[in-house]
Short mmCIF file of C-alpha atoms and ligand atoms in Angstrom, two decimals:
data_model
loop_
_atom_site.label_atom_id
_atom_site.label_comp_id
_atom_site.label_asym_id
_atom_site.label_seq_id
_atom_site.Cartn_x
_atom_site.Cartn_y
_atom_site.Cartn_z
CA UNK A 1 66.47 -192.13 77.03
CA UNK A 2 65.74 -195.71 75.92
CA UNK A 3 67.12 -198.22 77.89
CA UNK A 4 66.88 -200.46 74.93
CA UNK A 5 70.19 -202.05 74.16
CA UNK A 6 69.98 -202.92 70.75
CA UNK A 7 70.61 -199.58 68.40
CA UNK A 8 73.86 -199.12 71.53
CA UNK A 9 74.71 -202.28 70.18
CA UNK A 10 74.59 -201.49 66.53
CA UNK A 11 77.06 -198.34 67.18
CA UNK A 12 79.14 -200.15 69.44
CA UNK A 13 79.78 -202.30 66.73
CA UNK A 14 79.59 -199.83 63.73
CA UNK A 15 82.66 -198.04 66.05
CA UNK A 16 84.23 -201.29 66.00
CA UNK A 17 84.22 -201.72 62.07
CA UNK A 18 85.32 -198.32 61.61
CA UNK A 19 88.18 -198.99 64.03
CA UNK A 20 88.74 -202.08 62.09
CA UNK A 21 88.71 -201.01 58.44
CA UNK A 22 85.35 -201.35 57.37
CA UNK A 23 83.96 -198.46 57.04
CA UNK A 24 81.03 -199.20 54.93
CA UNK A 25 79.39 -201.71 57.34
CA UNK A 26 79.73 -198.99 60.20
CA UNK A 27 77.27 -196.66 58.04
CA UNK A 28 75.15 -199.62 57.45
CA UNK A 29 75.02 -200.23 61.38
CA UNK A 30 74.25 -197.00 61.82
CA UNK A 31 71.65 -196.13 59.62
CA UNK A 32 69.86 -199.80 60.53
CA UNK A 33 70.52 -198.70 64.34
CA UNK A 34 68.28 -195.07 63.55
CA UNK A 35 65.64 -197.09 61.42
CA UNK A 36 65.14 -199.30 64.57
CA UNK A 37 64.60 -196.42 67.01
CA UNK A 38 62.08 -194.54 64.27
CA UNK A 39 60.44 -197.92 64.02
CA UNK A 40 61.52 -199.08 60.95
CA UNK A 41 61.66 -202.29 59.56
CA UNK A 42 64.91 -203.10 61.19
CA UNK A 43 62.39 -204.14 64.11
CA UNK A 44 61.01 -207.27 62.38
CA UNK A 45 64.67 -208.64 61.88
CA UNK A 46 66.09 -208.24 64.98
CA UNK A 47 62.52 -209.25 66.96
CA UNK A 48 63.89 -212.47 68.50
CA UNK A 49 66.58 -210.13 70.58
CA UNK A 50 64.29 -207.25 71.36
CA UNK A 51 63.77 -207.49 75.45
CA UNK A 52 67.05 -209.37 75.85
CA UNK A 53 70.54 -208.17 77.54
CA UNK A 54 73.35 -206.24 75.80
CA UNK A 55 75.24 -209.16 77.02
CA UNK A 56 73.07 -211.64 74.72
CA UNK A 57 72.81 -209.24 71.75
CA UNK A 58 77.20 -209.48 71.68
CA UNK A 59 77.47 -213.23 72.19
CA UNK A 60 74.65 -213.94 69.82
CA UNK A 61 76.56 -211.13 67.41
CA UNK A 62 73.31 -209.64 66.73
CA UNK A 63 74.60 -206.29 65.12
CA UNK A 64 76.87 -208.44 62.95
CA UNK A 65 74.49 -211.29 62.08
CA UNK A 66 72.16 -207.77 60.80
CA UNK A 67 74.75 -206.27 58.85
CA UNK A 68 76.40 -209.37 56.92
CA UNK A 69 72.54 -210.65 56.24
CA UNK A 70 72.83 -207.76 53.71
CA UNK A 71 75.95 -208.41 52.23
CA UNK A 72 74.95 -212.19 51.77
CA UNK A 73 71.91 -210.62 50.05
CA UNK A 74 74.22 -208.47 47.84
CA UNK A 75 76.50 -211.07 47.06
CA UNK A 76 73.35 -213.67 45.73
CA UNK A 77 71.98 -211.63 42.58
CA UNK A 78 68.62 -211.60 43.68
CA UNK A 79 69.32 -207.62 44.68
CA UNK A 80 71.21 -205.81 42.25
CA UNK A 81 70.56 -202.81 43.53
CA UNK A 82 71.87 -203.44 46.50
CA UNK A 83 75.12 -205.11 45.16
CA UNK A 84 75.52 -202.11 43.23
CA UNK A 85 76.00 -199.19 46.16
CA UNK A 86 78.46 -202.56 47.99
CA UNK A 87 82.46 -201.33 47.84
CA UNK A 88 84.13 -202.70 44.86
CA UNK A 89 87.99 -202.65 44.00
CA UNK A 90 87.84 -199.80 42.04
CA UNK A 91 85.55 -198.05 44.46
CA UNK A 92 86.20 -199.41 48.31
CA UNK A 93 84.06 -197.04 49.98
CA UNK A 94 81.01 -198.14 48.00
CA UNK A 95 78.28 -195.68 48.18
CA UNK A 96 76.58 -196.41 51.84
CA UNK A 97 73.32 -193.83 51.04
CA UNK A 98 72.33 -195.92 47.91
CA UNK A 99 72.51 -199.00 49.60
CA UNK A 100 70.52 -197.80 52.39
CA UNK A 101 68.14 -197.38 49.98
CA UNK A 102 68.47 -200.71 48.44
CA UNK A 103 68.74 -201.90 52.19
CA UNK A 104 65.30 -200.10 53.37
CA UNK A 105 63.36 -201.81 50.52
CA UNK A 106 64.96 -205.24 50.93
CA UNK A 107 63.94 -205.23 54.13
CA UNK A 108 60.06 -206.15 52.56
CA UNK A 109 61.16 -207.43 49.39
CA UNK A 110 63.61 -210.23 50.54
CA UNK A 111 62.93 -210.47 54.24
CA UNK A 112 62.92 -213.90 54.10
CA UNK A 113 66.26 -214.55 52.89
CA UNK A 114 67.38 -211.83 55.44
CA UNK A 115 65.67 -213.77 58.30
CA UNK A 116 67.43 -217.14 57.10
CA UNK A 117 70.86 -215.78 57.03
CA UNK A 118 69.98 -214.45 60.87
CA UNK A 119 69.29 -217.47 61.98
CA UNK A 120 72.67 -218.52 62.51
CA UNK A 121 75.67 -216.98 64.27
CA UNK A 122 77.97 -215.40 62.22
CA UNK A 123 80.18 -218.26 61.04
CA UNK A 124 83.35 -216.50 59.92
CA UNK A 125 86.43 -218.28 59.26
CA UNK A 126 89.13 -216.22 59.43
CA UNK A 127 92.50 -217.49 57.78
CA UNK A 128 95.09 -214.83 59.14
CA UNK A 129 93.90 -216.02 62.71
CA UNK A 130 96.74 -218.77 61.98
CA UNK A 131 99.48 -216.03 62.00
CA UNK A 132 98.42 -215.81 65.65
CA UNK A 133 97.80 -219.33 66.50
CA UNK A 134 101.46 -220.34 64.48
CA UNK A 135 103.82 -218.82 67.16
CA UNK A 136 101.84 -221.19 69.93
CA UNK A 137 102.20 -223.87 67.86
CA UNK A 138 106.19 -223.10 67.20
CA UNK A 139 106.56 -222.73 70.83
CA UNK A 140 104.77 -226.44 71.33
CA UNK A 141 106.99 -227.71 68.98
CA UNK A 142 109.95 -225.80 70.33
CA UNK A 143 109.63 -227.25 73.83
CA UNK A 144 108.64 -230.53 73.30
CA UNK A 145 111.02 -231.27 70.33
CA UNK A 146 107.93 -233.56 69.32
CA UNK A 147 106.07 -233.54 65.91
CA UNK A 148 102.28 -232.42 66.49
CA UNK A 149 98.93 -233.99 66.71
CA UNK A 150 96.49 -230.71 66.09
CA UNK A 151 92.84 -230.82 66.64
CA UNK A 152 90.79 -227.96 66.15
CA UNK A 153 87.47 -227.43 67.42
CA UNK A 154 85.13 -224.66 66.09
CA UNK A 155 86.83 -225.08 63.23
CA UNK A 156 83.82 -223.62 61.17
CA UNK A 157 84.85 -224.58 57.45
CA UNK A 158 88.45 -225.54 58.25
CA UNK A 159 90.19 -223.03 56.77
CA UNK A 160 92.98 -223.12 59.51
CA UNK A 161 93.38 -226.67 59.85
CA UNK A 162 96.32 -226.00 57.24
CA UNK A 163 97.79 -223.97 59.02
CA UNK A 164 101.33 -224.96 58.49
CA UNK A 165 100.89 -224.93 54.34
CA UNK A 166 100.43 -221.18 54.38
CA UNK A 167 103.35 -218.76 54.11
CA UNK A 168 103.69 -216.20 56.84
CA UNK A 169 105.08 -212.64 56.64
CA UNK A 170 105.45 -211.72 60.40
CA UNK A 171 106.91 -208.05 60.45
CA UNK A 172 110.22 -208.61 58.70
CA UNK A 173 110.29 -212.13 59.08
CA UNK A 174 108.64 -215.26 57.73
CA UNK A 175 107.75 -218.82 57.73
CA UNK A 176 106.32 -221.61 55.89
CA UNK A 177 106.89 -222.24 52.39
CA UNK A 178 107.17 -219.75 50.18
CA UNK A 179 105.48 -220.91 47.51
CA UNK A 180 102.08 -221.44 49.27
CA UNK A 181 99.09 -219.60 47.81
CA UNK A 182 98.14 -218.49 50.81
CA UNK A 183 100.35 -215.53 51.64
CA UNK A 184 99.51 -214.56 55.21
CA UNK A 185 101.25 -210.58 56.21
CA UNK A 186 101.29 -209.76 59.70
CA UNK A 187 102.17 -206.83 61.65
CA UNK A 188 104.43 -207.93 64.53
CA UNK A 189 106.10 -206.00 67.52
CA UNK A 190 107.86 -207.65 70.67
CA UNK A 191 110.37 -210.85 69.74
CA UNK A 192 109.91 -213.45 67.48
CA UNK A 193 108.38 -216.93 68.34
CA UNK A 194 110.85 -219.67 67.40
CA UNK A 195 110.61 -219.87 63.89
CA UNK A 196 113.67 -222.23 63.66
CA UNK A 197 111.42 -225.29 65.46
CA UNK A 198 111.17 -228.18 63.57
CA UNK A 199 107.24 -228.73 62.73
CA UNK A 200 105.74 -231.80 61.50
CA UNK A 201 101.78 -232.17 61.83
CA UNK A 202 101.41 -236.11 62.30
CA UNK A 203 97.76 -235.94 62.61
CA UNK A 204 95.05 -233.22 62.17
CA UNK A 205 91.05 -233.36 62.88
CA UNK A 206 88.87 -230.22 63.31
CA UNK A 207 85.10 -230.42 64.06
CA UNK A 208 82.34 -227.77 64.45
CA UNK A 209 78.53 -228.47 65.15
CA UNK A 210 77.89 -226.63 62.27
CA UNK A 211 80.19 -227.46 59.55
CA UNK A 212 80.85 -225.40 56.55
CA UNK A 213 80.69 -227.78 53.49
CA UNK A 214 83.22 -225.94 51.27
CA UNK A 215 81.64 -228.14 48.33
CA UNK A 216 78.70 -226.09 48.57
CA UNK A 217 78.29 -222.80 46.64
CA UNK A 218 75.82 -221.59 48.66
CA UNK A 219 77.84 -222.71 51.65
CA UNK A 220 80.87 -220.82 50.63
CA UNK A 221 78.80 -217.62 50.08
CA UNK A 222 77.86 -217.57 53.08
CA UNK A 223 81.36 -217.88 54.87
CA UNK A 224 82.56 -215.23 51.90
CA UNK A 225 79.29 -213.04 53.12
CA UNK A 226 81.02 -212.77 56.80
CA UNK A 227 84.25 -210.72 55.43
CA UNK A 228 83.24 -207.09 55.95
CA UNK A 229 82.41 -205.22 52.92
CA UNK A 230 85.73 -203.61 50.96
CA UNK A 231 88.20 -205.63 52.99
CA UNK A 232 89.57 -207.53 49.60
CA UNK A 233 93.08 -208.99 50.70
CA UNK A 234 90.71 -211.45 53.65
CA UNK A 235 88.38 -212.27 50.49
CA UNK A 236 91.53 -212.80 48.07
CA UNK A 237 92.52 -215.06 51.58
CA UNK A 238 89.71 -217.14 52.10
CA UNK A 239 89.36 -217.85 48.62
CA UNK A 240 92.96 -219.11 48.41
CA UNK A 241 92.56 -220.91 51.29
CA UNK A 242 89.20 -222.74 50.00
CA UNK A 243 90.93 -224.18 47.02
CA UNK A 244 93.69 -225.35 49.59
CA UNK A 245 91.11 -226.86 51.76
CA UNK A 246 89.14 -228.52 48.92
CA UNK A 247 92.64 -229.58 47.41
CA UNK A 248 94.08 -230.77 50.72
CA UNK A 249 91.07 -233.03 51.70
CA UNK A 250 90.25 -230.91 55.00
CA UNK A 251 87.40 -232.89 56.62
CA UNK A 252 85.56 -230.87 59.62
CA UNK A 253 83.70 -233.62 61.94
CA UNK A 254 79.91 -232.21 62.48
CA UNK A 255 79.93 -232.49 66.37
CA UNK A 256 79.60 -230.52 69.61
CA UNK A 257 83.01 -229.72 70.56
CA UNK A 258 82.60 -231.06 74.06
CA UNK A 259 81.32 -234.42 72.93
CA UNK A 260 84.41 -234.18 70.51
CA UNK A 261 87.01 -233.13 72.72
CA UNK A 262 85.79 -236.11 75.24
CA UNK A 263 85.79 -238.50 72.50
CA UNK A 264 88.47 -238.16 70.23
CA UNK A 265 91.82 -236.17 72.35
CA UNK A 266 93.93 -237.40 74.59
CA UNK A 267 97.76 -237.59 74.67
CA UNK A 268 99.86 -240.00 73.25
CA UNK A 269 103.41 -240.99 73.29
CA UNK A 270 105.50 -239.68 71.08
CA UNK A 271 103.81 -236.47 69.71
CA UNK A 272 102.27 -233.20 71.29
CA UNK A 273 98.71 -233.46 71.14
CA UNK A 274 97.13 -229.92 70.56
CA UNK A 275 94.14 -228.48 71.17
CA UNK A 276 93.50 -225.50 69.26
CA UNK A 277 90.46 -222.97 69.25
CA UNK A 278 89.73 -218.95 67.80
CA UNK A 279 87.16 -216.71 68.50
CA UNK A 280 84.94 -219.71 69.75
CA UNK A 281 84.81 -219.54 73.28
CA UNK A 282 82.47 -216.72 73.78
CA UNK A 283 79.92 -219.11 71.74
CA UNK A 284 79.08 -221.71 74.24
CA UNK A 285 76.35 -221.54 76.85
CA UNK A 286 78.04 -221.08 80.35
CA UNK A 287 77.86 -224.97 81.35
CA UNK A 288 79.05 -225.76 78.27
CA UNK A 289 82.12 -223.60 78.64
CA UNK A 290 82.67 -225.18 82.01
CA UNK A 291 82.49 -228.84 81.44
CA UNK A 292 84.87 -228.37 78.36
CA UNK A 293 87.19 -226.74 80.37
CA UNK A 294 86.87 -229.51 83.27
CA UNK A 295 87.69 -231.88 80.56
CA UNK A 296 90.70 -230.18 79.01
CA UNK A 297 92.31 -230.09 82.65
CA UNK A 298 91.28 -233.75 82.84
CA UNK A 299 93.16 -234.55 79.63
CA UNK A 300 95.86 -232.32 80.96
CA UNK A 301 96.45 -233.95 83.96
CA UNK A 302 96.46 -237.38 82.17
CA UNK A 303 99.76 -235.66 80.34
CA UNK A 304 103.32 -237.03 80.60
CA UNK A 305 106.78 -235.52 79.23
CA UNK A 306 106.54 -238.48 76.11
CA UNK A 307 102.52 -237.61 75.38
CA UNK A 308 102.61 -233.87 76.81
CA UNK A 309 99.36 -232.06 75.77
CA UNK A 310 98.99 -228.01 74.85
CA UNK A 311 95.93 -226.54 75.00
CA UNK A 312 95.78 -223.33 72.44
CA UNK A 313 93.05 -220.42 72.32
CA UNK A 314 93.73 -216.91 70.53
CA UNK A 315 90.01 -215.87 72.57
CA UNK A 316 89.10 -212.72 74.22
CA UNK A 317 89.30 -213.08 78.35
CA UNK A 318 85.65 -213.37 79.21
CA UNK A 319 86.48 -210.68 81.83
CA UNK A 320 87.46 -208.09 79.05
CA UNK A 321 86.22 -208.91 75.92
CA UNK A 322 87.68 -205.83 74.35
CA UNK A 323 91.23 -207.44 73.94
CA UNK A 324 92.09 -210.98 72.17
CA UNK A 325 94.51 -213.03 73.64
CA UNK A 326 96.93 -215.94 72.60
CA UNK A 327 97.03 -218.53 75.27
CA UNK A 328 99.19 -221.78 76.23
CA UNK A 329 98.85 -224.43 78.60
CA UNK A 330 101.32 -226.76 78.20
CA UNK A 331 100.56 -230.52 80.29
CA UNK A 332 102.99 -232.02 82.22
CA UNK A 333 102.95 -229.14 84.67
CA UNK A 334 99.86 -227.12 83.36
CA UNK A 335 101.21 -223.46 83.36
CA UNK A 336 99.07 -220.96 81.70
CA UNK A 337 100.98 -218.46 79.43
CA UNK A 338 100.07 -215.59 77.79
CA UNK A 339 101.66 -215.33 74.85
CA UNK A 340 100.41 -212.37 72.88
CA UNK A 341 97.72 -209.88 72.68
CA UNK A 342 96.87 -210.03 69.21
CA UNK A 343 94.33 -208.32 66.65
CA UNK A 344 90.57 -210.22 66.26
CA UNK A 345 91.45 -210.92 62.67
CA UNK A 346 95.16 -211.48 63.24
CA UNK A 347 95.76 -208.04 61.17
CA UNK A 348 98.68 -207.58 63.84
CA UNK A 349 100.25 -209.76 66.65
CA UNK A 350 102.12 -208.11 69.91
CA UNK A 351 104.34 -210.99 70.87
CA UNK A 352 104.98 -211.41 75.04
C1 SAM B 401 83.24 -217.07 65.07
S1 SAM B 401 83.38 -218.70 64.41
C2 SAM B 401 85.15 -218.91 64.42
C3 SAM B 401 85.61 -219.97 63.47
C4 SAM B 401 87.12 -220.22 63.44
N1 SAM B 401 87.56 -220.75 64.71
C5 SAM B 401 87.92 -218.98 63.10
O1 SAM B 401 88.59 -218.44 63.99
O2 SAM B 401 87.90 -218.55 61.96
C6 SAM B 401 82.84 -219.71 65.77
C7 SAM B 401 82.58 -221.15 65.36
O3 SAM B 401 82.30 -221.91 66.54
C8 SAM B 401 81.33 -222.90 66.20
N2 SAM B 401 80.70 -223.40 67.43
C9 SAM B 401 79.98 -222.69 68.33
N3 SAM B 401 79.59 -223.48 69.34
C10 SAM B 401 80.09 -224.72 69.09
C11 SAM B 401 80.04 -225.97 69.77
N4 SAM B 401 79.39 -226.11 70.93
N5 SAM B 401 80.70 -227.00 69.24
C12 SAM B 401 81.37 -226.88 68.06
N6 SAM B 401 81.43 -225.74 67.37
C13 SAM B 401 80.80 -224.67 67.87
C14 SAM B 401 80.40 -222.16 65.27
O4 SAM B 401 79.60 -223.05 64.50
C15 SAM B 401 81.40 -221.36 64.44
O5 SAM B 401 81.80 -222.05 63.29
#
């Protein structure tokens, strides 16, 4: 047997999607894991990760980057084929042998645009990640009694820096305004996080070191291309969230987030500064991970019960990344909390 990690990673991931509701790009995965081992043109797409660790092939997404290059491909008109077999509304399991087909050929016909989409990690921004992050920021609020400073980084297009103008349904309950047209429903088991707090967002920034401009078709097809085929309520989402964003003025800073975080938070009196961060972490390069760290426990420590300081991440633990996890650290003092185990997508939330 191979010791090859790459078509293990490919139905790793295809399990995943299946798990996950997206059938369709598990058959994809699949069928693009068997045309690598036969030594198909799968090979030339995935070249720059053949020889490297099954560690490298999940932070660098490489079974994900594969399977959205296709549905970016789909979603531009220059493959109608293609977008043909792709789930629709009226048929959500799409038809995963045609598009093979489609899929097999496009791999000579429009390598190129294939190659360019790979080129970048997956840059998803998912918008019912805030039903996770919103019971962290409640409990800031909550405890501090303070209105909040919010600061994002990773922020990818934005979408989340909005976070409180979306409506939440969370189980039974909700929150937000109701008229929002961004409806976020959430599964919820365990208690509820304090919905009652009073929450007033005094100042938010995001940045990302590769912003999404949401003015940019071509931009916004490519965030669209990272929803998994067939799952139409996160496309019906994002695209309600866009024309919030674009409305609301969201401006994403194009910077590293450590030179960010170093340059632009610290606490100040009066409000709860909060840093805030999804499905990011896993991203940086080891030292990077570590200095940012060293300097969120240095702005922590510069904390004070009039300019405390939170520090919010709904990451996986990097010693299980199977599971995602909300997490709190709340400056003066510095406690870590978990507060939930929630889903990757924010599909469901299992509240502490
Ligand atoms: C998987 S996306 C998640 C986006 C968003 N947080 C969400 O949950 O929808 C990860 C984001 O982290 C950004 N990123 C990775 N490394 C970064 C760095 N060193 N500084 C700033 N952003 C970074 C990527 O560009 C990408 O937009």
């Amino acid at each position: 047997m191979s010791d090859d990690p790459i078509p293990g990673a490919l139905r790793l991931q295809a399990g995943i999607c299946k798990a996950f509701g997206a059938p369709f790009h598990a058959a994809m995965m699949e069928r693009l894991a068997a045309d690598y081992e036969q030594g198909g043109p799968t090979r030339g797409l995935v070249e720059p990760w053949i020889g490297a660790s099954a560690r490298k092939l999940f932070d660098d997404a490489v079974p994900i980057r594969l399977a959205n290059a296709f549905t970016h491909l789909a979603m531009s008109g220059e493959a109608p084929a293609l977008a043909a077999a792709y789930p629709t509304e009226a048929n959500p399991a799409g038809d995963p042998d045609a598009a093979w087909g489609a899929a097999r050929s496009a791999m000579t016909a429009h390598r190129d645009h294939l190659l360019a989409f790979m080129g970048h990690e997956p840059q998803t921004n998912e918008v019912r990640r805030s039903a996770c992050l919103l019971g962290g920021f409640l409990t800031v609020a909550a405890e501090t009694g303070l209105p909040l400073r919010c600061f994002e980084i990773g922020a990818s297009a934005g979408l989340n820096v909005l976070w409180d103008r979306f409506h939440y349904r969370l189980g039974a309950a909700e929150w937000g305004d109701p008229a929002s047209p961004v409806e976020i429903p959430t599964d919820w088991e365990g208690p509820l996080p304090p919905l009652e707090a009073k929450v007033e967002v005094a100042e938010r920034a995001a940045c990302d070191r590769r912003p999404t401009e949401l003015t940019d078709p071509a931009q916004r097809r490519r965030l669209l291309a990272c929803i998994w085929p067939g799952q139409f309520d996160r496309l019906a989402r994002s695209r309600a969230a866009i024309d919030l964003a674009l409305a609301g003025g969201t401006v994403v800073d194009e910077a590293d987030a450590l030179d960010w975080t170093r340059a632009k938070v610290r606490p100040e009196a009066g409000a709860a500064t909060v840093l805030y961060h999804s499905i990011f972490w896993q991203y940086l390069p080891h030292e990077t991970r570590e200095a940012l760290e060293a300097a969120i426990l240095e702005i922590g420590d510069g904390a004070t019960p009039e300019a405390p300081f939170a520090w919010l991440r709904m990451e996986p633990p990097m010693n299980n990344l199977a599971t995602v996890e909300l997490r709190l650290t709340l400056w003066p003092g510095g406690g870590e909390r978990v507060l939930a185990e929630v889903h990757p997508h924010g599909a469901w939330v299992r509240w502490s």
